mmCIF file of C-alpha atoms in Angstrom:
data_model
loop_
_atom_site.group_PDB
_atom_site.id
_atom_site.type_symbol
_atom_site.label_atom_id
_atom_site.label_comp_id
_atom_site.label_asym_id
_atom_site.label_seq_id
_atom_site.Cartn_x
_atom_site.Cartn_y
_atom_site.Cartn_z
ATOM 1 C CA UNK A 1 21.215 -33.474 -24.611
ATOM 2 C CA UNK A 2 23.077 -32.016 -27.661
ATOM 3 C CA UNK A 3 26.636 -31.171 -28.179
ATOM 4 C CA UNK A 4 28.001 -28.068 -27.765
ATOM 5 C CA UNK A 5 31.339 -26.721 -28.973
ATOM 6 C CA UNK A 6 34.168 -25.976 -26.350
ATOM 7 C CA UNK A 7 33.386 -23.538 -23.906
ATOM 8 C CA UNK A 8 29.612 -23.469 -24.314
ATOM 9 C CA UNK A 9 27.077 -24.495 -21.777
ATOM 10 C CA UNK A 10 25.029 -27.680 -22.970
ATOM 11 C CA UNK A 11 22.009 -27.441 -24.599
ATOM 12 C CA UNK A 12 18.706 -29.208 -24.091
ATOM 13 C CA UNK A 13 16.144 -30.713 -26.658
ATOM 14 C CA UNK A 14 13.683 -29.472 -24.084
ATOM 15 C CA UNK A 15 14.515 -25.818 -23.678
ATOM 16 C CA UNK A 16 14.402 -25.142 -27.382
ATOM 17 C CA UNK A 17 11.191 -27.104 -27.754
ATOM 18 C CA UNK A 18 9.723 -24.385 -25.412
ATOM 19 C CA UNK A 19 10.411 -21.914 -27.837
ATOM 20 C CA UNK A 20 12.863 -19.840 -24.787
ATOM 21 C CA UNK A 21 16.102 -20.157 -26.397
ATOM 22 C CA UNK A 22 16.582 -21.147 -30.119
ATOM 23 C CA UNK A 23 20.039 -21.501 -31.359
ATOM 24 C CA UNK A 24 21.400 -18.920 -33.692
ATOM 25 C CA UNK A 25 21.417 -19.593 -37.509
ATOM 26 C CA UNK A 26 24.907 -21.083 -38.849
ATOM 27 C CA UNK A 27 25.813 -19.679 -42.311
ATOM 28 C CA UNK A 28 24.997 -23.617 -43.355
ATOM 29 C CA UNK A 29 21.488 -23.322 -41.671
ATOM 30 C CA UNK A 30 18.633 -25.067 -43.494
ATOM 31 C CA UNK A 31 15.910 -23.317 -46.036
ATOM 32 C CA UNK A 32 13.057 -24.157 -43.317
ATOM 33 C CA UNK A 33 14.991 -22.638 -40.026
ATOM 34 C CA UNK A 34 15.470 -19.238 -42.722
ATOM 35 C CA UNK A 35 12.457 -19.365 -43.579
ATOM 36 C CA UNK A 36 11.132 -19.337 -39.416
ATOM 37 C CA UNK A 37 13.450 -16.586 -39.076
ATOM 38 C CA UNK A 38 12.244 -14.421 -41.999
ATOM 39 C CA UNK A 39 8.535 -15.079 -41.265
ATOM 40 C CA UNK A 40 8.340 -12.803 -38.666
ATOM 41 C CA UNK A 41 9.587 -9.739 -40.175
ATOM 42 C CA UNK A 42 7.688 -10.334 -43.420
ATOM 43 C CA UNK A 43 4.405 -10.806 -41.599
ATOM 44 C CA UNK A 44 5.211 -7.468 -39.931
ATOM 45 C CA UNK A 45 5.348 -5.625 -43.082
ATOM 46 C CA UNK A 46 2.932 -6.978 -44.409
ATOM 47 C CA UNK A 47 0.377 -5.841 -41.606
ATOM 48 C CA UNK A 48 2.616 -2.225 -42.027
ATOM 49 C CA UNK A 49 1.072 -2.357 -45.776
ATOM 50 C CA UNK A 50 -2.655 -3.652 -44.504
ATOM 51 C CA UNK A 51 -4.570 0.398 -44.105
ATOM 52 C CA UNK A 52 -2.658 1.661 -47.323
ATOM 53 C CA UNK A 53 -3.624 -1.581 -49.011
ATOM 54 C CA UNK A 54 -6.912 -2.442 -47.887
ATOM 55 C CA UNK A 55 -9.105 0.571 -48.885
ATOM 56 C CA UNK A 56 -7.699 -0.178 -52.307
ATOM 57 C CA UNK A 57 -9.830 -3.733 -52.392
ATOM 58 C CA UNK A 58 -12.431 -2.186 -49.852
ATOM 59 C CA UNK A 59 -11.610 -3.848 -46.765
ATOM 60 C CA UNK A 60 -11.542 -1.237 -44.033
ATOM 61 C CA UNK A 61 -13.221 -3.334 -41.459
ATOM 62 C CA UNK A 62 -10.363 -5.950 -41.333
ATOM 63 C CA UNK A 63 -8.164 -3.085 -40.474
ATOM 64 C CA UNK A 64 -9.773 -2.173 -37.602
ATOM 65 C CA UNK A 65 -9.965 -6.382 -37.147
ATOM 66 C CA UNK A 66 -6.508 -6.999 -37.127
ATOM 67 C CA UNK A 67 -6.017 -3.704 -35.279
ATOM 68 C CA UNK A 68 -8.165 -5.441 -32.248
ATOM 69 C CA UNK A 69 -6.681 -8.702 -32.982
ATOM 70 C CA UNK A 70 -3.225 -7.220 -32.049
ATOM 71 C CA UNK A 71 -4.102 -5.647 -28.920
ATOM 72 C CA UNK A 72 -6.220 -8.834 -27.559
ATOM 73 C CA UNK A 73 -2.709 -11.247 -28.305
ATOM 74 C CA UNK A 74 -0.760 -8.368 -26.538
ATOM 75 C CA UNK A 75 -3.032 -9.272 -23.305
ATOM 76 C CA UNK A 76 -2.730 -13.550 -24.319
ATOM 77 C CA UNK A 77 1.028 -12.867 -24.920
ATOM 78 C CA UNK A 78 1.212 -11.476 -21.180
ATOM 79 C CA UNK A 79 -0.990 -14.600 -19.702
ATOM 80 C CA UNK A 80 1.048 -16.975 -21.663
ATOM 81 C CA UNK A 81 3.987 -15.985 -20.049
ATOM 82 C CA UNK A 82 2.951 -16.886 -16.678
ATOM 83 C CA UNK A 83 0.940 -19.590 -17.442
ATOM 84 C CA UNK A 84 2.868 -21.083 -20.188
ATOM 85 C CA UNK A 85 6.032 -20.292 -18.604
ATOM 86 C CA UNK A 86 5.552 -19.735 -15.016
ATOM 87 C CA UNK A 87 3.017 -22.687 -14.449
ATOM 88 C CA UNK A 88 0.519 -19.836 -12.886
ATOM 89 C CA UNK A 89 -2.961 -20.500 -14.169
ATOM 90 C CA UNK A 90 -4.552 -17.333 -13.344
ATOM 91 C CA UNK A 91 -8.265 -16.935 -14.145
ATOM 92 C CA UNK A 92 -8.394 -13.136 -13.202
ATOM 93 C CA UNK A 93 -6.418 -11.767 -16.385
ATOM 94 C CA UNK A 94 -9.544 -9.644 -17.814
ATOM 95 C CA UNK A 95 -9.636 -7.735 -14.491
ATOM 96 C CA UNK A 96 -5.906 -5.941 -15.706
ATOM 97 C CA UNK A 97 -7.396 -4.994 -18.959
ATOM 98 C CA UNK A 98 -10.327 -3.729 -17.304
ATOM 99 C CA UNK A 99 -8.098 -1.481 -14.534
ATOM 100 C CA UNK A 100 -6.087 -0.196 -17.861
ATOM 101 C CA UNK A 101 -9.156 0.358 -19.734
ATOM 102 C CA UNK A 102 -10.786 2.334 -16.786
ATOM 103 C CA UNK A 103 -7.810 4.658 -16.464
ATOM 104 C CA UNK A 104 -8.287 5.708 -19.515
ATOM 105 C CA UNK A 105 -11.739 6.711 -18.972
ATOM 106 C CA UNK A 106 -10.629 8.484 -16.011
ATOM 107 C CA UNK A 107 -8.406 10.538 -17.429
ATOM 108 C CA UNK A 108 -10.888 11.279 -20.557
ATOM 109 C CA UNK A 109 -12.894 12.191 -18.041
ATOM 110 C CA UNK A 110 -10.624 14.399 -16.223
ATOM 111 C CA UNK A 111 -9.517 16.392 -19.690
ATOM 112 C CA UNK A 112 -6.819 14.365 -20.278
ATOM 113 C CA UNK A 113 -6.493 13.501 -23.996
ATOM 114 C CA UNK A 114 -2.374 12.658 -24.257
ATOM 115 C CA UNK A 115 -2.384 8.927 -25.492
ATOM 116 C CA UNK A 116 1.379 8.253 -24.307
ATOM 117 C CA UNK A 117 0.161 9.612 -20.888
ATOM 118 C CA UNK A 118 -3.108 7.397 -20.107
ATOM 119 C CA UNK A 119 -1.490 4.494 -22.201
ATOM 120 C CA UNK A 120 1.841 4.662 -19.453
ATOM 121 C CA UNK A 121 -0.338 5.391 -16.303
ATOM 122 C CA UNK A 122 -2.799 2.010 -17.351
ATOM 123 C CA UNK A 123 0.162 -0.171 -17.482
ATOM 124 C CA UNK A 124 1.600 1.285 -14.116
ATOM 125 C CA UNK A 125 -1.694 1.288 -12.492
ATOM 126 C CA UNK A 126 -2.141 -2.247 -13.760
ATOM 127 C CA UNK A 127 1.006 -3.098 -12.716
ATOM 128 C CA UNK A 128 0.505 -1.908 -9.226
ATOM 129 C CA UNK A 129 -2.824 -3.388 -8.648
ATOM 130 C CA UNK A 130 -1.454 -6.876 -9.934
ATOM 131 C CA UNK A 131 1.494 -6.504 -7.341
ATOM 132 C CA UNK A 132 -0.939 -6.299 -4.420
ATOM 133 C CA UNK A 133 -3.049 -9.018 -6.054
ATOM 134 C CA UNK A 134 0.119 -11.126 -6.247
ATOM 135 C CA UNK A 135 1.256 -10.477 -3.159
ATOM 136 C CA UNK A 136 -1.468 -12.640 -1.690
ATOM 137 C CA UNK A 137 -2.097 -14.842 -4.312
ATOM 138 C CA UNK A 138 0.848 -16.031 -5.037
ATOM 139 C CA UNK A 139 0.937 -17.487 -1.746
ATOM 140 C CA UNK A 140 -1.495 -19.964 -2.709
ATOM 141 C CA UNK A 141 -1.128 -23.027 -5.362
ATOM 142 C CA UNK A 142 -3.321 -25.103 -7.649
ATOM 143 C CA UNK A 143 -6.827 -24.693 -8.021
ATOM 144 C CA UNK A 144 -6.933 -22.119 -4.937
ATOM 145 C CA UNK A 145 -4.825 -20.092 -6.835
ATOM 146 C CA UNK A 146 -7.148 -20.280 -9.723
ATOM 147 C CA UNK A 147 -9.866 -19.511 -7.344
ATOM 148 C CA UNK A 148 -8.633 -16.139 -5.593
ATOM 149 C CA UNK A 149 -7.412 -14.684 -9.540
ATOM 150 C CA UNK A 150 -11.177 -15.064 -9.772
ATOM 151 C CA UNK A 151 -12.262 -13.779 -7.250
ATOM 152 C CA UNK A 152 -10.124 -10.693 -7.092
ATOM 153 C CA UNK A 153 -11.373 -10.084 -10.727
ATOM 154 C CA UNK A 154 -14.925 -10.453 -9.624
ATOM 155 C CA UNK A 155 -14.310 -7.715 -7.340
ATOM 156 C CA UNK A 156 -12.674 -5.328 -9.675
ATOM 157 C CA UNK A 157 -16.006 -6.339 -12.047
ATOM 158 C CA UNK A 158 -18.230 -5.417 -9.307
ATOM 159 C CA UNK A 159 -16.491 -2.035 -8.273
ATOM 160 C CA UNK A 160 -16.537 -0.929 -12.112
ATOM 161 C CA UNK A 161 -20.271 -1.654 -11.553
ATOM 162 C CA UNK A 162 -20.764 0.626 -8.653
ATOM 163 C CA UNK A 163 -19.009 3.185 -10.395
ATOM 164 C CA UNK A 164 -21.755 5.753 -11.857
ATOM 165 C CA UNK A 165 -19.751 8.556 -12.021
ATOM 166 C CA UNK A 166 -17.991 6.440 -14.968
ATOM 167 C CA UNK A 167 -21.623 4.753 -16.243
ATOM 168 C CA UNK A 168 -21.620 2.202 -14.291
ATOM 169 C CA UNK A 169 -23.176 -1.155 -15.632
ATOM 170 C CA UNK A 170 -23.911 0.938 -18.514
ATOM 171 C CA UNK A 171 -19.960 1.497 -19.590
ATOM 172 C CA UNK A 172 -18.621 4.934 -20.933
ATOM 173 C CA UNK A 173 -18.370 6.107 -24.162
ATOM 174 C CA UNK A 174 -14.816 7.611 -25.365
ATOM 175 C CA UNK A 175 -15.901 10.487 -27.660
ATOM 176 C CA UNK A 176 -12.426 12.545 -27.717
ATOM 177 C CA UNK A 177 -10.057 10.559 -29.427
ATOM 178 C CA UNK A 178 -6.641 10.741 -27.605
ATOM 179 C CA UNK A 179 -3.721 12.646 -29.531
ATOM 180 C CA UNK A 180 -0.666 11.509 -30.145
ATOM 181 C CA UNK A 181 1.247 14.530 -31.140
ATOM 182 C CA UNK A 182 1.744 16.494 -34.441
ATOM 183 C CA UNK A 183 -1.975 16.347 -35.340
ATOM 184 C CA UNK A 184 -2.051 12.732 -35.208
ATOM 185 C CA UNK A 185 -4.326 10.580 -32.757
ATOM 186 C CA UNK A 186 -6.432 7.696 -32.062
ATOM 187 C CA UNK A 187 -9.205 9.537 -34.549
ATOM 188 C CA UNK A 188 -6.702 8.902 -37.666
ATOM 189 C CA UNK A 189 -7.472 4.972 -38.369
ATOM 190 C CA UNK A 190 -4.121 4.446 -40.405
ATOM 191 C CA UNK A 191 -1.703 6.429 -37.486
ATOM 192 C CA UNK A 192 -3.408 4.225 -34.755
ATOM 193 C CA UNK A 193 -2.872 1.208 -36.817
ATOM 194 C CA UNK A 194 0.856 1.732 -37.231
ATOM 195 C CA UNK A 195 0.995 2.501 -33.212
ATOM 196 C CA UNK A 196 -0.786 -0.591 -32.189
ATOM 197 C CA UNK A 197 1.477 -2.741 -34.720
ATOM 198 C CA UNK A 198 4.616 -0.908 -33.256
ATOM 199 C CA UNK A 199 3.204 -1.721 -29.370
ATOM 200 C CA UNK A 200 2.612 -4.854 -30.745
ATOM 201 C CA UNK A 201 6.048 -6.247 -32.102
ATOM 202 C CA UNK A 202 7.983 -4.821 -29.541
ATOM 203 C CA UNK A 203 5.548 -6.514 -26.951
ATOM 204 C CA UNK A 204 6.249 -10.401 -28.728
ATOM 205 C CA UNK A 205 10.099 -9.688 -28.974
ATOM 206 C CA UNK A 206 10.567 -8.711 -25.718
ATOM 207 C CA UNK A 207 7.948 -11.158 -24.583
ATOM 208 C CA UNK A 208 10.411 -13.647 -26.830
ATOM 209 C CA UNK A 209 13.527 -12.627 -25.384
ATOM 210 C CA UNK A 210 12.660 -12.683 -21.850
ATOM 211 C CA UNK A 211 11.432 -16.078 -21.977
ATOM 212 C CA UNK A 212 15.175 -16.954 -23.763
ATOM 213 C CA UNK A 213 17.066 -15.033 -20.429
ATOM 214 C CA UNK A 214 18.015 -16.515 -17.435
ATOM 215 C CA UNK A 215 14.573 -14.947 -15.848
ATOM 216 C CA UNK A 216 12.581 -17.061 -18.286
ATOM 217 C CA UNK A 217 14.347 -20.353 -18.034
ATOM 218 C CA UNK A 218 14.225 -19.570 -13.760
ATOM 219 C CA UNK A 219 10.603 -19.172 -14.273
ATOM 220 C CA UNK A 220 10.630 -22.722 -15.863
ATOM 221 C CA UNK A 221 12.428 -24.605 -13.981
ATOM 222 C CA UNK A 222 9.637 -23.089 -10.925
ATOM 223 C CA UNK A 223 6.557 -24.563 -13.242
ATOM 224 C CA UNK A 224 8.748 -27.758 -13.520
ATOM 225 C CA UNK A 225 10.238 -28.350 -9.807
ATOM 226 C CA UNK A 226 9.755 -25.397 -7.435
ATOM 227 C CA UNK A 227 10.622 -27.177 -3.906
ATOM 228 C CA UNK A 228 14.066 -27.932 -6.256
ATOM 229 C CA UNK A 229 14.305 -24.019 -7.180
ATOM 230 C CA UNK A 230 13.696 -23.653 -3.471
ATOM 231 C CA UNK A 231 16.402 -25.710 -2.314
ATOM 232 C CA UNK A 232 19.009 -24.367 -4.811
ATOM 233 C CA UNK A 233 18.528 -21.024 -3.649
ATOM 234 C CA UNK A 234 16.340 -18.857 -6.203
ATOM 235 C CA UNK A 235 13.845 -16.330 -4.848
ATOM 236 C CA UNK A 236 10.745 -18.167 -6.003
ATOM 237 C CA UNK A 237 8.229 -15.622 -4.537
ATOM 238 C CA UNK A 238 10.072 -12.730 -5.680
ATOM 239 C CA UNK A 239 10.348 -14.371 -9.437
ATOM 240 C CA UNK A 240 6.814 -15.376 -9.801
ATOM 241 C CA UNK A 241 5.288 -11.742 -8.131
ATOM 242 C CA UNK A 242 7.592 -9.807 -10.804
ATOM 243 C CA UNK A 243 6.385 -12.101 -13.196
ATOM 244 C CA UNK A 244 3.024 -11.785 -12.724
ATOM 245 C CA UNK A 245 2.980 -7.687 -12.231
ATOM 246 C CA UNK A 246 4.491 -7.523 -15.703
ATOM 247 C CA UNK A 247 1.830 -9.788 -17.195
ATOM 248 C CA UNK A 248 -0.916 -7.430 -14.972
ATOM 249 C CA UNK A 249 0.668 -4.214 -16.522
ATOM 250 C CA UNK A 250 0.897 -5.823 -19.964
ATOM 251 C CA UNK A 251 -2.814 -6.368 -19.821
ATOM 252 C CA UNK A 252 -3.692 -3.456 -18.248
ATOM 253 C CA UNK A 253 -1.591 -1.743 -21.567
ATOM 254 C CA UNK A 254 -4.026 -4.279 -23.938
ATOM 255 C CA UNK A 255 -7.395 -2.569 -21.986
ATOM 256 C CA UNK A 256 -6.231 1.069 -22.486
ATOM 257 C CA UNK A 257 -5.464 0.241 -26.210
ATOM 258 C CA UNK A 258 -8.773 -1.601 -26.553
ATOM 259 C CA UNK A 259 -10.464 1.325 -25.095
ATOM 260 C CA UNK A 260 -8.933 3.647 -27.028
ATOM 261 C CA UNK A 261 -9.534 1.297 -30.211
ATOM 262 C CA UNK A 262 -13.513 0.803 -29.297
ATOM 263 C CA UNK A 263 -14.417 3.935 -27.676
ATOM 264 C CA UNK A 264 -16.149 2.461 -24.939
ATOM 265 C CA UNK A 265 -15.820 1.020 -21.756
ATOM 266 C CA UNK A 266 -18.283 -1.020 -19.872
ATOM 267 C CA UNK A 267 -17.211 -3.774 -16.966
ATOM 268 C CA UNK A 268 -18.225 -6.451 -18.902
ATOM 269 C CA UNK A 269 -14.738 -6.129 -20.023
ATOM 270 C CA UNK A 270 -13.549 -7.228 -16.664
ATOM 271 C CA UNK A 271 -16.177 -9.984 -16.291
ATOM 272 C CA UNK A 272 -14.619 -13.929 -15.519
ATOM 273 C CA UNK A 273 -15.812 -15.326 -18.800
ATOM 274 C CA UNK A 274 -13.264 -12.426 -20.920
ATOM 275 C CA UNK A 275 -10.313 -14.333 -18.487
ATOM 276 C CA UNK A 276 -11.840 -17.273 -19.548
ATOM 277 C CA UNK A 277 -11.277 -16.891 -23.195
ATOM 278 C CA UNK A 278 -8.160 -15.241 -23.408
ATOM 279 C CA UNK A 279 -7.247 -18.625 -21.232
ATOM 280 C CA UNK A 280 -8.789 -20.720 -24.185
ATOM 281 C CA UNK A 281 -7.125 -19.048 -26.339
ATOM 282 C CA UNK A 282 -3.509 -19.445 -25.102
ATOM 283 C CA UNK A 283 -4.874 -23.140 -24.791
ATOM 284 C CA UNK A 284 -5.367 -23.328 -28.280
ATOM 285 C CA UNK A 285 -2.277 -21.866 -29.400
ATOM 286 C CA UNK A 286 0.224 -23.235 -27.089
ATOM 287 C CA UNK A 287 0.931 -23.476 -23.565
ATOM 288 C CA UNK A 288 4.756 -21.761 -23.091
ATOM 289 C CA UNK A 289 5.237 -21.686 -27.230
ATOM 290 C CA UNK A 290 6.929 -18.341 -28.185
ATOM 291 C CA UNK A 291 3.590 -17.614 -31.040
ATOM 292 C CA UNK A 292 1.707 -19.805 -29.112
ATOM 293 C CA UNK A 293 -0.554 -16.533 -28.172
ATOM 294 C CA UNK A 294 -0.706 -14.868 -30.997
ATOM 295 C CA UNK A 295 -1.314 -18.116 -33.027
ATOM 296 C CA UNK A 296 -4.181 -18.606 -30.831
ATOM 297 C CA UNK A 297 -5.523 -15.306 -30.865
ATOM 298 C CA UNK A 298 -5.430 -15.596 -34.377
ATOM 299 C CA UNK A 299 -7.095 -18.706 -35.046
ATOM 300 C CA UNK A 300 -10.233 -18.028 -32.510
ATOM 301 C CA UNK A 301 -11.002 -14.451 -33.723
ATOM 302 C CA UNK A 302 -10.743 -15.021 -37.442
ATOM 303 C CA UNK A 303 -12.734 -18.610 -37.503
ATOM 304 C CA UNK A 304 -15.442 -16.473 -34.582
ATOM 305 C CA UNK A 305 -15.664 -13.543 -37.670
ATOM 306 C CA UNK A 306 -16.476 -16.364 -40.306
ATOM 307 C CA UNK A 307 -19.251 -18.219 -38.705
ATOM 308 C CA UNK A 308 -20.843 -15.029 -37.424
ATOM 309 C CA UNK A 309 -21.126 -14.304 -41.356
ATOM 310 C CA UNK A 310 -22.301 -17.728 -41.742
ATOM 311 C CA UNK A 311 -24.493 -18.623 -38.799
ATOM 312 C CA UNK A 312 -26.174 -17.188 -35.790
ATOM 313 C CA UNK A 313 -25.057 -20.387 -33.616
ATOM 314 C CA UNK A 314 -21.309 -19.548 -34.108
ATOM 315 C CA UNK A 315 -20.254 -20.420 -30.523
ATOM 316 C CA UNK A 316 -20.952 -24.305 -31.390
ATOM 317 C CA UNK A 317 -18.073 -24.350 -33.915
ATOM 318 C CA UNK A 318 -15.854 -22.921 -31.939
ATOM 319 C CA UNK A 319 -16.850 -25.457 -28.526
ATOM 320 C CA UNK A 320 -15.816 -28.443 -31.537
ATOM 321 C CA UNK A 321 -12.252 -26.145 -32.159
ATOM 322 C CA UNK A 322 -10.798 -26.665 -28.969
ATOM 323 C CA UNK A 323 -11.869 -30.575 -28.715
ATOM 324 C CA UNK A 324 -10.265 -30.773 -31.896
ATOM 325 C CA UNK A 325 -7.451 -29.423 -30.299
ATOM 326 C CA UNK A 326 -7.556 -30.486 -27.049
ATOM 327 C CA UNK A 327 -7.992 -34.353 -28.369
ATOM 328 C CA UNK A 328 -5.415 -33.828 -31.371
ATOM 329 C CA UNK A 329 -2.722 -31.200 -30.990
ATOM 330 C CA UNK A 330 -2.967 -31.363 -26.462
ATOM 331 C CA UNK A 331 0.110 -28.770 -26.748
ATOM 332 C CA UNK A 332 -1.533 -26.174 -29.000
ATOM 333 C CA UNK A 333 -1.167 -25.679 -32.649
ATOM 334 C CA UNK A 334 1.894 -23.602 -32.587
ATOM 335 C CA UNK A 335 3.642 -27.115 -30.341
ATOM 336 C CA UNK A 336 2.344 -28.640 -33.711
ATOM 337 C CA UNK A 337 3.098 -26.358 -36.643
ATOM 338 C CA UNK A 338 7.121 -26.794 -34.888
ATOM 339 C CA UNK A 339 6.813 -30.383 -34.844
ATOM 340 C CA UNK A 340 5.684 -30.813 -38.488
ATOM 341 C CA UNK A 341 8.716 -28.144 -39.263
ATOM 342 C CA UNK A 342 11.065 -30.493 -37.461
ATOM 343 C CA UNK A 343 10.024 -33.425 -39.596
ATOM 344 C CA UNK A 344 10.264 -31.642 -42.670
#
C-alpha cells in the first residue's frame, strides 16, 4: 500500500493498476506520466484533423475506417466496463447494437430523419431492453450467465429475422441520411466524422471517470469478493443491473451510429459471433484497463484491413494474434504497454 499525506485515504498499487483511479500529476511529475496525460488529447486532434487532412494524400476510405473504428470501441468500451470491471462476462452484447440499430430503421421508416432523436431513443430503448434482460440474468452466475446473454441475443437475432416489414433476413437499406440541423447530416462525411469523434471522447472519459468513482471501485470489489460486498451492506443486484443497462444503452448508441454510418441494417448484426468478437477484442486489449477497449479495437480492425489487402485467408492471422496474446501479454496489451511505462 502507498503513503498518503495527512488526511487522505490510502492508496492501493492495485486500484491504480486497474486504470480506475490514477493519481493527479505533481508539478515534479515525470516526462513519461506527462507524456500519458498529453497523449490523449493529442490523439484527439489529431483524428479532429484526419477528413481535412486525408483527401489531401487521398485517403478517404480510412476516414470512414476510423469513423467505424470509433463507434465499434464505443460498444467494446461499454462491454469492458462490465466485464472488465464488473466481472460480468456477457456473450449477448451484439443484441444492444442490434435493438439501437433497428430503431433507427424504424424511425427511417416511419419519416423520421432527426439524428439526435433516433440516436437518444436507441440508447433508451437499448437501455430498457437490457434492464429486463438484466433483471433475470443477473440472477444467474458463471457460465449460466454466459449462457442466457446468449440466448436472449439469439432471440433478439431471430425476431429481427421475422421482421419483413423491416427486410427481414435480407436487412434494410438507410437511403435518407439523418439531419443534424443547419443543413448538416449523416450525408456530409466530414460533419459525421466530427460527431462520431465528439460521441466518442465523451463516451471514454466518462467511461474513465466512472470506473475512478466510488460506483466503479463498488463494481470491483463485486468482481473481486461479492458474498464480502454482500455482507458489508452494498446493493449488489441493484449495482450490477445499473451497470449493465448502461453498457446495453451504450451499445445500443454504437448500433444506431453504425447504422447511420453503413446505411444498412441486416440481423446479422445481432448474430452471437458479432458478441463474440467485440469479447475478443476487449480480450486483446485489456480486461478492466481504462484503453484497454479502444486499444483492442484498434489493434484487431487495423491488422483485419491489412491482411485482407494481403491475403484472402486473413482470419488465420488474426486466430495466431490472440495466442500471441493470450500466451504472452494474458492481461491485454494495454496491462502491457503500462507495465513497460512503469519500468521505464
Amino acid at each position: 500500500m502507498e503513503r498518503s499525506g495527512p488526511g487522505e485515504a490510502p492508496r492501493t498499487a492495485g486500484a491504480v493498476e486497474q486504470g480506475g483511479g490514477r493519481p493527479p500529476l505533481r508539478p515534479g511529475a515525470s516526462p513519461p506520466a506527462l507524456a500519458a496525460r498529453l497523449l490523449p488529447w493529442a490523439l484527439l486532434l489529431a483524428l479532429a484533423l484526419l477528413p481535412l487532412l486525408g483527401p489531401l494524400f487521398e485517403l478517404e476510405y480510412y476516414v470512414g475506417f476510423v469513423r467505424r473504428l470509433l463507434i465499434v470501441a464505443i460498444a467494446a468500451t461499454s462491454l469492458n466496463f462490465i466485464l472488465g470491471y464488473g466481472g460480468m462476462a456477457a456473450l449477448g452484447h451484439a443484441g444492444f447494437i442490434g435493438v439501437g440499430a433497428y430503431t433507427v430503421v424504424a424511425l427511417v421508416d416511419a419519416g423520421i430523419d432527426s439524428a439526435w432523436l433516433a440516436w437518444a431513443a436507441a440508447l433508451l430503448l437499448s437501455g430498457g431492453v437490457a434492464a429486463a434482460i438484466g433483471a433475470v440474468s443477473l440472477r444467474t452466475r458463471g457460465v449460466y450467465f454466459l449462457m442466457i446473454t446468449l440466448a436472449f441475443a439469439q432471440m433478439l437475432y431471430y425476431l429481427a429475422v421475422s421482421l419483413s416489414t423491416y427486410g427481414g433476413d435480407d436487412g434494410y437499406g438507410l437511403y435518407v441520411p439523418l439531419v443534424f440541423g443547419g443543413g448538416l447530416g449523416t450525408g456530409h462525411a466530414h460533419a459525421f466524422f466530427w460527431v462520431v469523434l465528439a460521441i466518442a471522447a465523451l463516451v471514454f472519459a466518462f467511461a474513465s471517470r466512472l470506473a475512478g468513482s466510488r460506483f466503479g471501485y463498488a463494481l470491483m470489489g463485486i468482481r473481486d469478493n461479492e458474498t464480502r460486498m454482500v455482507a458489508l451492506g452494498y446493493p449488489v443486484f441493484r449495482l450490477k443491473l445499473v451497470a449493465f443497462t448502461g453498457a446495453g444503452a451504450l451499445a445500443g448508441l454504437a448500433g444506431a451510429l453504425l447504422a447511420s454510418h453503413s446505411n444498412f441494417v441486416s440481423p446479422s448484426l445481432m448474430h452471437w459471433t458479432e458478441s463474440a468478437l467485440l469479447l475478443v477484442m476487449v480480450v486483446v486489449g485489456g480486461l478492466g484497463r481504462r484503453w484497454g477497449a479502444v486499444l483492442g479495437v484498434t489493434v484487431w480492425l487495423v491488422f483485419a484491413e491489412a491482411l485482407k489487402a494481403w491475403t484472402e485467408y486473413w482470419h488465420w492471422p488474426l486466430g495466431v494474434l490472440l495466442l500471441v496474446v493470450v500466451f504472452f501479454a494474458p492481461r491485454g496489451l494495454a496491462a502491457l504497454a503500462e507495465r513497460r511505462r512503469g519500468a521505464a
